[in-house]
Short mmCIF file of C-alpha atoms and ligand atoms in Angstrom, two decimals:
data_model
loop_
_atom_site.label_atom_id
_atom_site.label_comp_id
_atom_site.label_asym_id
_atom_site.label_seq_id
_atom_site.Cartn_x
_atom_site.Cartn_y
_atom_site.Cartn_z
CA MET A 139 -9.74 13.15 -19.42
CA ASP A 140 -9.57 10.28 -16.94
CA MET A 141 -11.79 11.51 -14.13
CA ARG A 142 -10.24 8.98 -11.76
CA ASN A 143 -6.99 10.90 -11.87
CA SER A 144 -7.76 14.51 -12.69
CA GLU A 145 -5.57 17.08 -10.92
CA ASP A 146 -8.52 19.00 -9.48
CA ARG A 147 -9.96 15.85 -8.02
CA ILE A 148 -6.64 14.91 -6.42
CA ARG A 149 -6.21 18.44 -5.02
CA SER A 150 -9.64 18.39 -3.40
CA GLY A 151 -9.11 14.80 -2.25
CA THR A 152 -5.88 15.58 -0.39
CA ARG A 153 -6.03 15.88 3.39
CA ASP A 154 -3.22 17.27 5.51
CA LEU A 155 -2.46 15.64 8.88
CA GLY A 156 -0.22 18.42 10.17
CA ARG A 157 3.15 17.74 11.77
CA PHE A 158 4.38 14.54 13.40
CA ASN A 159 7.21 14.67 15.93
CA THR A 160 7.02 10.97 16.77
CA PRO A 161 7.22 7.81 14.60
CA VAL A 162 4.57 7.11 11.97
CA LEU A 163 3.78 3.58 10.78
CA VAL A 164 2.92 3.20 7.09
CA CYS A 165 1.39 0.10 5.56
CA GLY A 166 -0.94 -0.86 2.76
CA GLY A 167 -2.72 -3.59 0.87
CA ALA A 168 -4.57 -5.30 3.69
CA TYR A 169 -6.36 -7.11 0.82
CA SER A 170 -9.20 -8.60 2.93
CA ASN A 171 -6.59 -10.40 5.04
CA LEU A 172 -8.03 -9.93 8.52
CA GLU A 173 -5.31 -11.90 10.30
CA ALA A 174 -2.54 -9.77 8.78
CA LEU A 175 -4.27 -6.51 9.72
CA GLN A 176 -4.94 -7.75 13.25
CA ALA A 177 -1.24 -8.62 13.58
CA LEU A 178 -0.25 -5.19 12.29
CA ILE A 179 -2.45 -3.40 14.81
CA ALA A 180 -1.13 -5.57 17.65
CA THR A 181 2.45 -4.87 16.56
CA ALA A 182 1.79 -1.13 16.42
CA ARG A 183 0.48 -1.32 19.97
CA GLN A 184 3.70 -3.03 21.06
CA LEU A 185 5.66 -0.26 19.35
CA ALA A 186 3.52 2.33 21.21
CA ILE A 187 2.30 3.72 17.88
CA PRO A 188 -1.41 4.60 18.21
CA PRO A 189 -3.84 4.36 15.22
CA ALA A 190 -3.65 8.14 14.84
CA ARG A 191 -0.05 7.60 13.69
CA ILE A 192 -0.77 4.71 11.31
CA ILE A 193 -1.47 5.31 7.62
CA HIS A 194 -2.84 2.64 5.29
CA THR A 195 -2.08 3.33 1.62
CA GLY A 196 -5.23 1.73 0.21
CA ASP A 197 -6.74 -1.53 -1.07
CA ALA A 198 -8.07 -2.70 2.27
CA ILE A 199 -10.12 -5.13 0.21
CA ALA A 200 -8.87 -7.59 -2.42
CA TYR A 201 -7.76 -11.22 -2.70
CA CYS A 202 -8.51 -12.79 0.69
CA ALA A 203 -11.60 -14.07 2.48
CA ASP A 204 -12.68 -11.26 4.84
CA PRO A 205 -13.37 -8.05 2.87
CA CYS A 206 -15.93 -6.47 5.21
CA GLU A 207 -14.23 -7.54 8.43
CA THR A 208 -10.89 -6.16 7.26
CA ALA A 209 -12.27 -2.82 6.08
CA LYS A 210 -14.35 -2.54 9.25
CA LEU A 211 -11.30 -3.20 11.44
CA LEU A 212 -9.39 -0.48 9.61
CA GLN A 213 -12.33 1.88 10.13
CA ASP A 214 -13.01 0.96 13.78
CA ALA A 215 -9.33 1.09 14.74
CA GLY A 216 -9.20 4.73 13.64
CA VAL A 217 -6.25 4.17 11.33
CA HIS A 218 -5.74 6.89 8.71
CA ALA A 219 -6.62 5.44 5.34
CA ILE A 220 -6.62 6.62 1.76
CA GLN A 221 -8.56 5.21 -1.14
CA GLY A 222 -6.96 2.53 -3.22
CA ASN A 223 -8.43 1.72 -6.58
CA VAL A 224 -10.51 -1.00 -4.89
CA GLU A 225 -12.11 1.41 -2.39
CA GLU A 226 -12.73 3.79 -5.26
CA SER A 227 -14.41 1.08 -7.36
CA LEU A 228 -16.55 -0.29 -4.54
CA ALA A 229 -17.63 3.20 -3.41
CA ALA A 230 -18.77 4.01 -6.92
CA SER A 231 -20.26 0.53 -7.53
CA LEU A 232 -18.03 0.14 -10.57
CA PRO A 233 -18.03 -3.25 -12.30
CA ASN A 234 -14.35 -4.08 -11.65
CA CYS A 235 -11.46 -3.37 -9.28
CA GLY A 236 -9.74 -0.83 -11.51
CA CYS A 237 -6.33 -2.41 -10.81
CA GLY A 238 -5.16 -1.77 -14.34
CA PHE A 239 -4.36 -5.39 -15.16
CA ASN A 240 -4.01 -6.35 -18.81
CA GLU A 241 -7.23 -7.78 -20.16
CA ASP A 242 -7.31 -11.60 -20.19
CA SER A 243 -4.17 -11.85 -18.03
CA LEU A 244 -4.36 -14.27 -15.11
CA CYS A 245 -4.34 -11.25 -12.74
CA ASP A 246 -7.38 -9.92 -14.57
CA GLN A 247 -9.20 -13.27 -14.46
CA LEU A 248 -8.54 -13.67 -10.73
CA ALA A 249 -9.51 -10.05 -10.10
CA HIS A 250 -12.97 -10.76 -11.48
CA GLU A 251 -13.24 -13.60 -8.98
CA TRP A 252 -12.18 -11.75 -5.84
CA PHE A 253 -13.86 -8.49 -6.82
CA SER A 254 -17.22 -10.23 -7.32
CA TYR A 255 -16.77 -11.97 -3.96
CA ALA A 256 -16.02 -8.66 -2.20
CA ASP A 257 -18.64 -6.70 -4.11
CA ALA A 258 -21.37 -9.13 -3.03
CA ARG A 259 -20.42 -8.73 0.63
CA THR A 260 -19.76 -5.00 0.94
CA GLY A 261 -22.70 -3.05 2.36
CA ILE A 262 -23.73 0.52 1.73
CA GLU A 263 -22.19 1.91 4.94
CA LEU A 264 -18.73 0.59 4.15
CA ARG A 265 -19.03 1.87 0.58
CA ARG A 266 -19.87 5.34 1.91
CA TRP A 267 -16.88 5.21 4.25
CA MET A 268 -14.62 4.22 1.36
CA GLY A 269 -16.01 6.97 -0.84
CA ALA A 270 -15.29 9.58 1.82
CA LEU A 271 -11.65 8.54 2.25
CA PRO A 272 -9.05 10.99 0.97
CA LEU A 273 -7.02 10.19 -2.15
CA HIS A 274 -3.77 11.49 -0.68
CA LEU A 275 -2.61 12.28 2.85
CA THR A 276 0.18 14.75 3.47
CA PHE A 277 2.13 15.57 6.62
CA GLU A 278 5.30 17.21 7.81
CA MET A 279 8.10 15.45 9.65
CA SER A 280 11.54 16.87 10.48
CA GLY A 281 10.90 19.81 8.17
CA LEU A 282 10.16 17.50 5.22
CA ARG A 283 6.87 17.11 3.33
CA VAL A 284 5.54 13.58 3.01
CA ARG A 285 2.79 12.67 0.53
CA THR A 286 1.00 9.33 0.83
CA VAL A 287 -0.55 8.05 -2.40
CA HIS A 288 -1.93 4.73 -3.62
CA GLY A 289 -0.37 4.07 -7.03
CA SER A 290 1.49 7.13 -8.23
CA VAL A 291 0.97 10.82 -7.57
CA GLN A 292 -1.41 11.32 -10.47
CA GLU A 293 -2.70 7.82 -11.17
CA ILE A 294 -4.35 5.77 -8.47
CA ASN A 295 -3.68 2.52 -10.33
CA ARG A 296 -0.17 3.05 -11.69
CA PHE A 297 2.30 0.34 -10.70
CA MET A 298 5.65 1.81 -9.59
CA PHE A 299 8.43 -0.71 -9.00
CA ALA A 300 12.00 -0.30 -7.74
CA SER A 301 13.42 -1.15 -11.16
CA HIS A 302 11.55 1.61 -12.98
CA PRO A 303 13.80 4.18 -14.65
CA MET A 304 14.82 7.17 -12.57
CA SER A 305 13.01 9.43 -15.06
CA ASP A 306 9.70 7.87 -13.96
CA PHE A 307 10.38 8.76 -10.34
CA ASP A 308 11.67 12.24 -11.26
CA ALA A 309 8.49 12.89 -13.22
CA GLU A 310 6.36 11.86 -10.26
CA PHE A 311 8.12 14.30 -7.95
CA THR A 312 7.44 17.22 -10.31
CA HIS A 313 3.74 16.87 -9.40
CA ALA A 314 4.15 15.92 -5.76
CA ALA A 315 5.19 19.03 -3.78
CA ALA A 316 6.85 16.56 -1.42
CA ASP A 317 10.25 15.33 -0.28
CA VAL A 318 9.05 11.82 0.48
CA ILE A 319 6.36 9.90 -1.38
CA VAL A 320 4.86 6.87 0.33
CA ALA A 321 3.02 4.68 -2.17
CA GLY A 322 1.26 1.32 -2.27
CA HIS A 323 -0.54 -0.67 -4.99
CA SER A 324 2.40 -2.64 -6.39
CA GLY A 325 2.85 -5.03 -3.44
CA ILE A 326 6.65 -5.25 -3.16
CA PRO A 327 8.40 -3.09 -0.55
CA PHE A 328 11.29 -0.88 -1.62
CA THR A 329 12.89 2.50 -1.01
CA ARG A 330 14.48 4.47 -3.82
CA HIS A 331 16.50 7.67 -3.50
CA VAL A 332 15.49 10.17 -6.19
CA GLY A 333 18.09 12.94 -5.94
CA ASN A 334 17.66 14.26 -2.40
CA ARG A 335 14.11 12.94 -2.24
CA VAL A 336 12.82 9.46 -1.46
CA TRP A 337 10.15 7.19 -2.96
CA HIS A 338 9.04 4.63 -0.42
CA ASN A 339 6.72 1.63 -0.71
CA PRO A 340 6.11 -0.20 2.58
CA GLY A 341 4.82 -3.27 0.71
CA SER A 342 1.59 -5.03 1.50
CA LEU A 343 0.01 -6.72 4.47
CA GLY A 344 -2.38 -9.05 2.72
CA ILE A 345 -0.25 -10.87 0.12
CA PRO A 346 3.46 -11.65 0.56
CA ALA A 347 6.11 -9.97 -1.57
CA ASN A 348 6.70 -12.81 -4.08
CA ASP A 349 9.99 -13.48 -2.30
CA GLY A 350 9.26 -17.07 -1.31
CA THR A 351 8.40 -16.21 2.29
CA PRO A 352 4.95 -15.68 3.82
CA ARG A 353 5.97 -12.38 5.44
CA ALA A 354 3.80 -9.26 5.37
CA TRP A 355 5.50 -5.85 5.35
CA TYR A 356 5.12 -2.40 6.87
CA SER A 357 7.46 0.51 7.64
CA VAL A 358 8.16 3.09 10.30
CA LEU A 359 9.14 6.68 9.54
CA THR A 360 11.06 8.15 12.46
CA PRO A 361 11.78 11.86 12.81
CA GLN A 362 15.44 12.79 13.38
CA GLU A 363 17.00 16.19 13.78
CA ASP A 364 18.48 16.06 10.28
CA GLY A 365 15.75 14.19 8.42
CA ILE A 366 13.54 11.10 8.41
CA ARG A 367 14.79 7.59 9.03
CA ILE A 368 12.82 4.93 7.16
CA ASP A 369 12.83 1.33 8.33
CA HIS A 370 11.15 -1.58 6.55
CA HIS A 371 9.80 -4.32 8.83
CA SER A 372 8.49 -7.76 8.05
CA LEU A 373 5.47 -9.06 9.92
CA ASP A 374 4.70 -12.65 10.85
CA TYR A 375 1.04 -13.50 11.28
CA ASP A 376 -1.28 -16.50 11.18
CA HIS A 377 -1.13 -16.92 7.40
CA GLU A 378 -2.31 -20.53 7.60
CA ARG A 379 -5.58 -19.38 9.14
CA ALA A 380 -6.04 -16.71 6.46
CA LYS A 381 -5.26 -19.32 3.80
CA ALA A 382 -7.71 -21.86 5.26
CA LYS A 383 -10.49 -19.26 5.21
CA MET A 384 -9.85 -18.63 1.50
CA VAL A 385 -9.91 -22.34 0.74
CA ASP A 386 -13.14 -22.76 2.74
CA ALA A 387 -14.74 -19.81 0.95
CA GLY A 388 -13.47 -21.06 -2.41
CA VAL A 389 -12.11 -17.64 -3.26
CA CYS A 390 -8.92 -17.21 -5.28
CA THR A 391 -7.29 -20.46 -4.25
CA GLU A 392 -4.26 -19.52 -6.39
CA TYR A 393 -3.66 -16.61 -4.03
CA ALA A 394 -4.42 -18.82 -1.01
CA GLN A 395 -1.29 -20.82 -1.91
CA ALA A 396 0.67 -17.58 -2.10
CA LEU A 397 -0.08 -16.86 1.56
CA SER A 398 2.05 -19.83 2.59
CA ASN A 399 4.60 -20.24 -0.19
CA GLY A 400 5.17 -16.52 -0.70
CA LEU A 401 4.96 -16.75 -4.49
CA TRP A 402 2.51 -14.85 -6.65
CA PRO A 403 0.42 -17.03 -8.97
CA SER A 404 0.96 -14.56 -11.81
CA LEU A 405 3.90 -12.29 -12.59
CA ASP A 406 2.03 -10.37 -15.29
CA ILE A 407 2.47 -6.94 -13.71
CA LEU A 408 6.16 -7.30 -12.84
CA PRO A 409 9.04 -5.72 -14.74
CA GLU A 410 11.85 -8.12 -15.71
CA ALA A 411 14.06 -7.31 -12.69
CA GLU A 412 11.27 -8.08 -10.23
CA LYS A 413 10.37 -11.25 -12.14
CA ILE A 414 13.96 -12.47 -11.82
CA ALA A 415 13.84 -11.82 -8.07
CA THR A 416 10.90 -14.22 -7.64
CA GLY A 417 11.50 -16.51 -4.66
CA VAL A 418 14.56 -14.61 -3.42
CA PRO A 419 13.94 -13.56 0.21
CA LEU A 420 14.00 -9.79 0.55
CA ASP A 421 16.64 -8.27 2.79
CA LEU A 422 15.44 -4.84 3.86
CA SER A 423 17.29 -4.75 7.16
CA LYS A 424 19.19 -1.52 6.52
CA SER A 425 17.68 1.85 7.33
CA PHE A 426 17.08 4.51 4.68
CA PHE A 427 17.27 8.23 5.25
CA CYS A 428 15.83 11.38 3.71
CA ALA A 429 17.87 14.41 4.79
CA ASN A 430 16.29 17.77 5.51
CA ARG A 431 17.76 21.12 4.54
CA THR A 432 19.68 21.37 7.82
CA ALA A 433 21.54 18.19 6.96
CA VAL A 434 22.06 19.22 3.32
CA ALA A 435 23.56 22.57 4.38
CA GLU A 436 26.19 20.94 6.62
FE1 FE2 B 167 -4.28 -0.96 -5.85
#
């Protein structure tokens, strides 16, 4: 049995946040990109969303130059955070990031580089904080159950993309006890209706969405009388500063280029549909909606 993903472990690692009657901001993949996380927190302040209503879906640390500073900002800001596979690996002093990349792929080679860089800089206190983070967070909004996970419901490092077959999403919901699943890990924002339920990925803060733009992404879940409205938002930030820091530190320069040109250096993990969409600017301007039982009964 894979102890990283056992059902008992997930059950005991799930924390419930109660009920939210006001908007909740969801984001993920800060990826050691301090400038992007600072911009996100400033934007949340402008939206009057306090840290107690922000959830980060994991992988605070990865490709960029400021692993400790980024994780520390997440911690000090009081944002709700769950473990990504990177937090899990660093907390347990594992030898790699646990991303699930194919061996000898470019992703895997680069992961060795940035993981070693982060591993050498992450102190014991931050590792303890990461180890104590929940695996899942759940909450109620508009009479609907929301479950926040990193990869998939049962696997912290499973990549779920918009083009995956509906049966994959259906199977995930059979284990979720939720109407809405908010997930991270795969780095490209999307929302997919699965029957009357919704799978939502707010995208990542730290690396752009491979759409040829340097934008970071987050989302806001807004309670309505008849359900939850879900809005994707792009985020502009000082990506040139984040890139310069990576170049200065000599860490993952392939990903440093991605911060400005918006293109991933490797498409290894992408399904064909997402590969074809490389360099095509995302348009996520329309709102999505998950209806509650009141709305369904009408
Ligand atoms: Fe991840």
